[in-house]
């Protein structure tokens, strides 16, 4: 489905009209339109927009989402537009996948100012890093390009995000206010990376290991990009055949990254073994706790915690407390009882908890 091109002046200036909140709140997959979502945090008011921007509208007659062209590449992105979008609860605009190189160029020029500016609150800077990471993951999955070059680009972007997250020791603290609860494969991957890196610091691991945990966390589910499209982000219950396919993702992800040879060993172990269970009932190799690399066991914990505390279509988000209680119950079979108490203490530490 092609996004609609601008037909007249009025459409070009969609953002100059107040936006109706209800019309914008509709679920759809932007990749079906050849588009990727872009958070408003990544666009600088007062500067030319790096790409054409689209907005989704629900057409009641056709009963489908229509992507309206809202702004031409090069037009100044006005703060009035940003305010109107935020008032309409529209945190995202959409960009065409074939214009992504222009966006990367723009981020290359302006992201350091947004991310490294110490006058900006830590939360705001962390949010920009997070949104950039989400955008890159989204583009990789939406582009459906399995070439080693595309994987290499993604790995480079992930490494850059991880470097930015570790550059300021304040960024990976009090994470509970930063973790996203609107579940998608991308928000999940970024949450897992941030939690794993904070956990590595809590446990006193060195910088190289913390970095590897971040890369492994962000890429732990990258093998899902090789699954049939409908299965990639499917959050509802799966049938037996679908489950068997999904269980391939650790091996698929490991294969994709192994051919590059540039991913740290701990990160590779996270990708391959993050679904092993302590009692040997997991996959892909059915390893018991004593044979599973520790980084992968820690990812297993963080992965389960994030899944339980995120809102999914078939499951309400549980509180951190409820998630911790469930993990204690399941500790022997899935997680091994040696790690769970440590993880629960970590959840209450200043790395995660909002107040000190
Ligand atoms: Fe996974
Ligand atoms: Fe996961």
Coordinates of C-alpha atoms and ligand atoms in Angstrom, one line a residue:
X1 CA 0.0 0.0 0.0
X2 CA 1.5 3.3 -1.1
X3 CA 1.2 6.3 1.2
X4 CA -0.9 9.1 -0.3
X5 CA 1.1 11.8 -2.0
X6 CA 0.3 15.4 -1.5
X7 CA -2.4 16.5 -3.9
X8 CA -3.0 20.1 -2.9
X9 CA -1.7 22.8 -0.7
X10 CA -4.2 22.0 2.1
X11 CA -2.8 18.5 2.5
X12 CA 0.8 19.7 2.6
X13 CA -0.1 21.8 5.6
X14 CA -2.0 19.2 7.5
X15 CA 0.1 20.0 10.6
X16 CA -1.3 23.6 10.6
X17 CA -4.7 22.3 11.4
X18 CA -5.6 21.1 14.9
X19 CA -5.7 17.3 15.0
X20 CA -8.6 15.3 16.2
X21 CA -7.3 13.0 18.9
X22 CA -9.7 10.1 18.3
X23 CA -9.0 9.8 14.6
X24 CA -5.4 9.1 15.2
X25 CA -5.6 6.3 17.8
X26 CA -5.8 3.2 15.6
X27 CA -3.7 0.1 15.5
X28 CA -1.9 -0.7 12.2
X29 CA 1.4 -1.9 10.9
X30 CA 3.3 1.0 9.3
X31 CA 5.5 -1.5 7.4
X32 CA 2.5 -2.4 5.3
X33 CA 2.7 1.2 3.9
X34 CA 6.5 1.1 3.4
X35 CA 6.8 3.5 6.4
X36 CA 8.6 3.5 9.8
X37 CA 7.5 5.3 12.9
X38 CA 9.6 8.2 14.1
X39 CA 9.3 9.7 17.6
X40 CA 8.8 13.5 17.8
X41 CA 11.8 13.6 20.2
X42 CA 14.1 13.0 17.2
X43 CA 12.9 16.0 15.2
X44 CA 14.4 19.4 16.0
X45 CA 11.9 22.3 15.9
X46 CA 13.0 25.2 13.8
X47 CA 15.1 23.0 11.4
X48 CA 14.1 21.6 8.0
X49 CA 12.6 18.1 8.2
X50 CA 14.9 15.5 6.8
X51 CA 12.1 13.5 5.2
X52 CA 8.5 13.7 4.2
X53 CA 6.3 13.1 7.2
X54 CA 3.0 11.1 7.2
X55 CA 0.2 10.9 9.7
X56 CA -2.3 8.1 10.1
X57 CA -6.0 8.7 9.8
X58 CA -8.8 6.2 10.1
X59 CA -11.2 6.3 7.2
X60 CA -14.6 5.2 8.5
X61 CA -16.0 4.5 5.1
X62 CA -13.2 2.3 3.8
X63 CA -12.6 1.0 7.3
X64 CA -8.8 1.3 7.1
X65 CA -6.0 3.5 8.1
X66 CA -4.9 6.0 5.5
X67 CA -1.5 7.6 5.6
X68 CA -1.8 11.3 4.8
X69 CA 1.2 13.3 3.7
X70 CA 1.6 16.0 6.3
X71 CA 4.9 17.8 5.5
X72 CA 7.3 17.9 2.7
X73 CA 11.0 17.2 3.2
X74 CA 12.9 20.4 3.7
X75 CA 10.0 22.3 5.3
X76 CA 10.7 23.8 8.7
X77 CA 9.5 21.5 11.5
X78 CA 7.6 24.0 13.6
X79 CA 7.2 23.8 17.3
X80 CA 3.5 24.5 16.8
X81 CA 3.2 21.2 14.9
X82 CA 4.9 19.4 17.7
X83 CA 2.6 20.9 20.3
X84 CA -0.5 20.0 18.3
X85 CA 0.7 16.4 17.7
X86 CA 1.4 16.0 21.4
X87 CA -2.0 17.5 22.4
X88 CA -3.6 15.0 20.0
X89 CA -1.6 12.2 21.9
X90 CA 0.3 11.5 18.6
X91 CA 3.9 10.9 19.7
X92 CA 4.9 9.4 16.3
X93 CA 5.1 10.6 12.8
X94 CA 5.9 8.3 9.9
X95 CA 8.6 8.3 7.3
X96 CA 9.1 6.3 4.1
X97 CA 11.7 3.6 4.3
X98 CA 13.4 4.8 1.1
X99 CA 14.1 8.1 2.8
X100 CA 15.8 6.5 5.8
X101 CA 19.4 7.4 4.6
X102 CA 18.5 11.1 4.8
X103 CA 17.3 10.6 8.3
X104 CA 20.5 8.8 9.3
X105 CA 22.4 11.7 7.9
X106 CA 20.3 14.1 10.0
X107 CA 20.8 12.0 13.1
X108 CA 24.5 11.9 12.5
X109 CA 24.5 15.7 12.5
X110 CA 22.2 16.5 15.3
X111 CA 22.0 13.5 17.6
X112 CA 25.3 14.2 19.5
X113 CA 23.9 17.7 20.5
X114 CA 20.7 16.1 21.8
X115 CA 22.4 13.2 23.5
X116 CA 25.5 14.7 24.9
X117 CA 24.1 18.1 26.0
X118 CA 24.6 18.0 29.8
X119 CA 22.2 20.9 30.3
X120 CA 19.3 18.7 29.2
X121 CA 17.8 16.5 31.9
X122 CA 19.2 12.9 32.0
X123 CA 15.7 11.4 31.3
X124 CA 15.3 13.5 28.2
X125 CA 18.7 12.4 26.8
X126 CA 18.0 8.8 27.7
X127 CA 14.7 9.1 25.8
X128 CA 16.4 10.3 22.7
X129 CA 18.9 7.4 22.8
X130 CA 16.1 5.0 23.3
X131 CA 14.0 6.4 20.5
X132 CA 16.9 6.3 18.1
X133 CA 17.6 2.6 19.0
X134 CA 13.8 1.9 18.4
X135 CA 13.9 3.6 15.1
X136 CA 16.9 1.6 13.9
X137 CA 15.4 -1.7 15.0
X138 CA 12.1 -0.8 13.4
X139 CA 13.7 0.1 10.1
X140 CA 15.8 -3.2 10.0
X141 CA 12.7 -5.3 10.6
X142 CA 10.5 -3.3 8.2
X143 CA 13.0 -3.3 5.4
X144 CA 13.1 -7.1 5.2
X145 CA 16.6 -7.1 3.9
X146 CA 18.5 -10.1 5.2
X147 CA 21.9 -9.2 3.5
X148 CA 25.0 -9.3 5.7
X149 CA 25.4 -5.6 4.9
X150 CA 22.0 -4.7 6.4
X151 CA 22.9 -6.8 9.5
X152 CA 26.3 -5.1 9.8
X153 CA 24.6 -1.7 9.6
X154 CA 22.2 -2.7 12.4
X155 CA 25.0 -4.0 14.6
X156 CA 26.9 -0.8 14.1
X157 CA 23.8 1.2 15.2
X158 CA 23.2 -1.0 18.2
X159 CA 26.8 -0.6 19.3
X160 CA 26.5 3.2 19.0
X161 CA 23.3 3.1 21.1
X162 CA 25.0 1.0 23.7
X163 CA 28.0 3.4 23.8
X164 CA 25.6 6.3 24.3
X165 CA 23.8 4.5 27.1
X166 CA 27.0 3.9 29.0
X167 CA 28.7 7.3 28.3
X168 CA 26.9 9.0 31.2
X169 CA 26.7 6.9 34.4
X170 CA 23.3 8.6 35.2
X171 CA 21.6 7.3 32.1
X172 CA 21.1 3.7 33.3
X173 CA 19.7 4.6 36.7
X174 CA 16.1 4.7 38.0
X175 CA 15.1 2.8 34.9
X176 CA 11.5 2.1 36.0
X177 CA 10.5 5.5 34.8
X178 CA 12.1 5.0 31.4
X179 CA 11.1 1.4 30.5
X180 CA 8.4 1.3 27.9
X181 CA 5.3 -0.7 28.8
X182 CA 3.6 -0.5 25.3
X183 CA 4.8 -3.9 24.1
X184 CA 6.4 -4.3 20.7
X185 CA 9.3 -6.4 19.7
X186 CA 11.3 -3.2 19.5
X187 CA 10.4 -1.6 22.8
X188 CA 11.0 -5.1 24.4
X189 CA 14.5 -5.3 22.9
X190 CA 15.5 -1.9 24.1
X191 CA 14.0 -2.5 27.6
X192 CA 15.9 -5.8 27.8
X193 CA 19.2 -4.1 26.7
X194 CA 18.8 -1.3 29.3
X195 CA 17.9 -3.7 32.1
X196 CA 20.7 -6.1 31.3
X197 CA 23.3 -3.3 31.2
X198 CA 22.1 -1.9 34.5
X199 CA 22.2 -5.4 35.9
X200 CA 25.7 -5.9 34.7
X201 CA 26.7 -2.7 36.5
X202 CA 24.8 -3.8 39.7
X203 CA 26.8 -7.0 39.6
X204 CA 30.1 -5.1 39.2
X205 CA 30.9 -6.4 35.7
X206 CA 33.5 -4.3 33.8
X207 CA 32.7 -1.9 30.9
X208 CA 33.4 -4.4 28.1
X209 CA 31.0 -7.0 29.7
X210 CA 28.3 -4.3 30.3
X211 CA 28.7 -3.3 26.6
X212 CA 28.3 -6.9 25.5
X213 CA 25.2 -7.3 27.6
X214 CA 23.7 -4.2 25.9
X215 CA 24.5 -5.5 22.4
X216 CA 23.2 -9.0 23.3
X217 CA 20.0 -7.5 24.9
X218 CA 19.2 -5.3 21.9
X219 CA 19.8 -8.1 19.5
X220 CA 18.5 -11.1 21.5
X221 CA 15.4 -11.5 19.4
X222 CA 16.9 -10.4 16.0
X223 CA 16.4 -13.9 14.6
X224 CA 12.6 -13.2 14.6
X225 CA 13.3 -11.0 11.5
X226 CA 13.6 -14.3 9.6
X227 CA 10.2 -15.6 10.7
X228 CA 7.1 -15.2 8.4
X229 CA 5.9 -11.6 8.6
X230 CA 2.7 -12.3 10.6
X231 CA 4.7 -14.1 13.2
X232 CA 7.4 -11.5 13.8
X233 CA 5.6 -9.4 16.3
X234 CA 2.7 -11.6 17.1
X235 CA 1.8 -11.2 20.7
X236 CA -1.3 -13.4 20.9
X237 CA -1.3 -17.1 21.8
X238 CA 0.5 -19.3 19.2
X239 CA -0.5 -22.7 17.8
X240 CA 1.8 -25.7 17.9
X241 CA 3.3 -25.1 14.4
X242 CA 3.8 -21.4 15.0
X243 CA 5.5 -22.2 18.3
X244 CA 7.9 -24.6 16.6
X245 CA 8.8 -21.8 14.1
X246 CA 9.3 -19.2 16.8
X247 CA 11.6 -21.5 18.7
X248 CA 14.0 -21.3 15.8
X249 CA 14.7 -17.6 16.5
X250 CA 17.8 -18.0 18.8
X251 CA 19.5 -20.2 16.2
X252 CA 18.5 -17.9 13.3
X253 CA 19.7 -14.8 15.2
X254 CA 23.0 -16.5 16.1
X255 CA 23.6 -17.5 12.4
X256 CA 22.9 -14.0 11.2
X257 CA 25.4 -12.5 13.6
X258 CA 28.1 -15.2 13.5
X259 CA 28.8 -14.4 9.8
X260 CA 29.8 -10.9 10.7
X261 CA 32.4 -12.0 13.4
X262 CA 32.1 -8.5 15.1
X263 CA 29.7 -9.3 17.9
X264 CA 31.2 -9.9 21.4
X265 CA 31.1 -13.5 22.6
X266 CA 28.8 -12.8 25.6
X267 CA 26.3 -11.1 23.2
X268 CA 26.4 -14.2 20.9
X269 CA 25.7 -16.4 23.9
X270 CA 22.8 -14.2 24.9
X271 CA 21.3 -14.5 21.4
X272 CA 21.7 -18.2 21.2
X273 CA 20.8 -19.3 24.8
X274 CA 18.3 -16.8 26.2
X275 CA 15.5 -19.4 26.1
X276 CA 17.3 -22.2 28.0
X277 CA 15.7 -23.2 31.3
X278 CA 17.6 -24.0 34.4
X279 CA 16.0 -27.6 34.5
X280 CA 16.9 -28.3 30.9
X281 CA 13.4 -27.8 29.5
X282 CA 14.2 -24.8 27.3
X283 CA 15.6 -24.4 23.8
X284 CA 17.4 -24.5 21.5
X285 CA 19.8 -27.0 23.2
X286 CA 18.0 -27.9 26.4
X287 CA 21.0 -26.8 28.5
X288 CA 20.6 -27.0 32.3
X289 CA 21.7 -24.0 34.5
X290 CA 25.2 -25.3 35.1
X291 CA 25.9 -25.5 31.3
X292 CA 24.2 -22.3 30.3
X293 CA 26.4 -19.2 30.0
X294 CA 25.6 -16.7 32.8
X295 CA 24.9 -13.8 30.5
X296 CA 22.2 -15.9 28.7
X297 CA 20.7 -16.9 32.1
X298 CA 20.5 -13.2 33.2
X299 CA 18.9 -12.4 29.8
X300 CA 16.3 -15.2 30.5
X301 CA 15.4 -13.4 33.7
X302 CA 15.2 -9.9 32.2
X303 CA 13.3 -11.1 29.2
X304 CA 10.7 -12.8 31.3
X305 CA 10.4 -9.8 33.6
X306 CA 9.9 -7.4 30.7
X307 CA 7.3 -9.6 29.1
X308 CA 5.4 -9.8 32.4
X309 CA 5.5 -6.1 33.1
X310 CA 4.5 -4.9 29.6
X311 CA 1.0 -4.5 28.3
X312 CA 0.1 -7.1 25.6
X313 CA -3.2 -7.6 23.7
X314 CA -3.9 -10.8 25.6
X315 CA -2.4 -10.0 28.9
X316 CA -2.4 -7.0 31.3
X317 CA 0.9 -5.7 32.5
X318 CA 1.8 -7.0 35.9
X319 CA 3.5 -4.8 38.5
X320 CA 7.2 -5.3 39.2
X321 CA 6.2 -6.8 42.5
X322 CA 3.9 -9.4 41.0
X323 CA 6.5 -10.2 38.3
X324 CA 9.1 -10.8 41.0
X325 CA 6.7 -13.1 43.0
X326 CA 6.0 -15.2 39.8
X327 CA 9.7 -15.4 39.2
X328 CA 10.3 -16.7 42.7
X329 CA 7.7 -19.4 42.2
X330 CA 9.2 -20.5 38.9
X331 CA 12.7 -20.0 40.0
X332 CA 13.8 -23.7 40.1
X333 CA 12.5 -24.8 36.8
X334 CA 13.1 -21.8 34.5
X335 CA 15.6 -19.5 36.2
X336 CA 17.5 -21.5 38.8
X337 CA 17.1 -20.4 42.4
X338 CA 20.6 -19.0 42.6
X339 CA 19.9 -15.9 40.5
X340 CA 16.4 -14.9 41.3
X341 CA 17.0 -13.4 44.8
X342 CA 19.9 -11.3 43.3
X343 CA 17.6 -10.1 40.5
X344 CA 14.9 -9.1 43.0
X345 CA 17.4 -7.1 45.0
X346 CA 18.5 -5.4 41.7
X347 CA 14.9 -4.5 41.0
X348 CA 14.7 -2.6 44.3
X349 CA 18.1 -0.9 43.8
X350 CA 18.6 2.7 42.5
X351 CA 19.4 1.2 39.1
X352 CA 15.7 0.4 38.7
X353 CA 13.6 1.8 41.5
X354 CA 12.3 5.3 41.1
X355 CA 13.1 6.6 44.5
X356 CA 16.3 6.1 46.5
Ligands
LIG1 FE1 13.6 -14.6 22.4
LIG2 FE1 12.7 -11.5 24.2

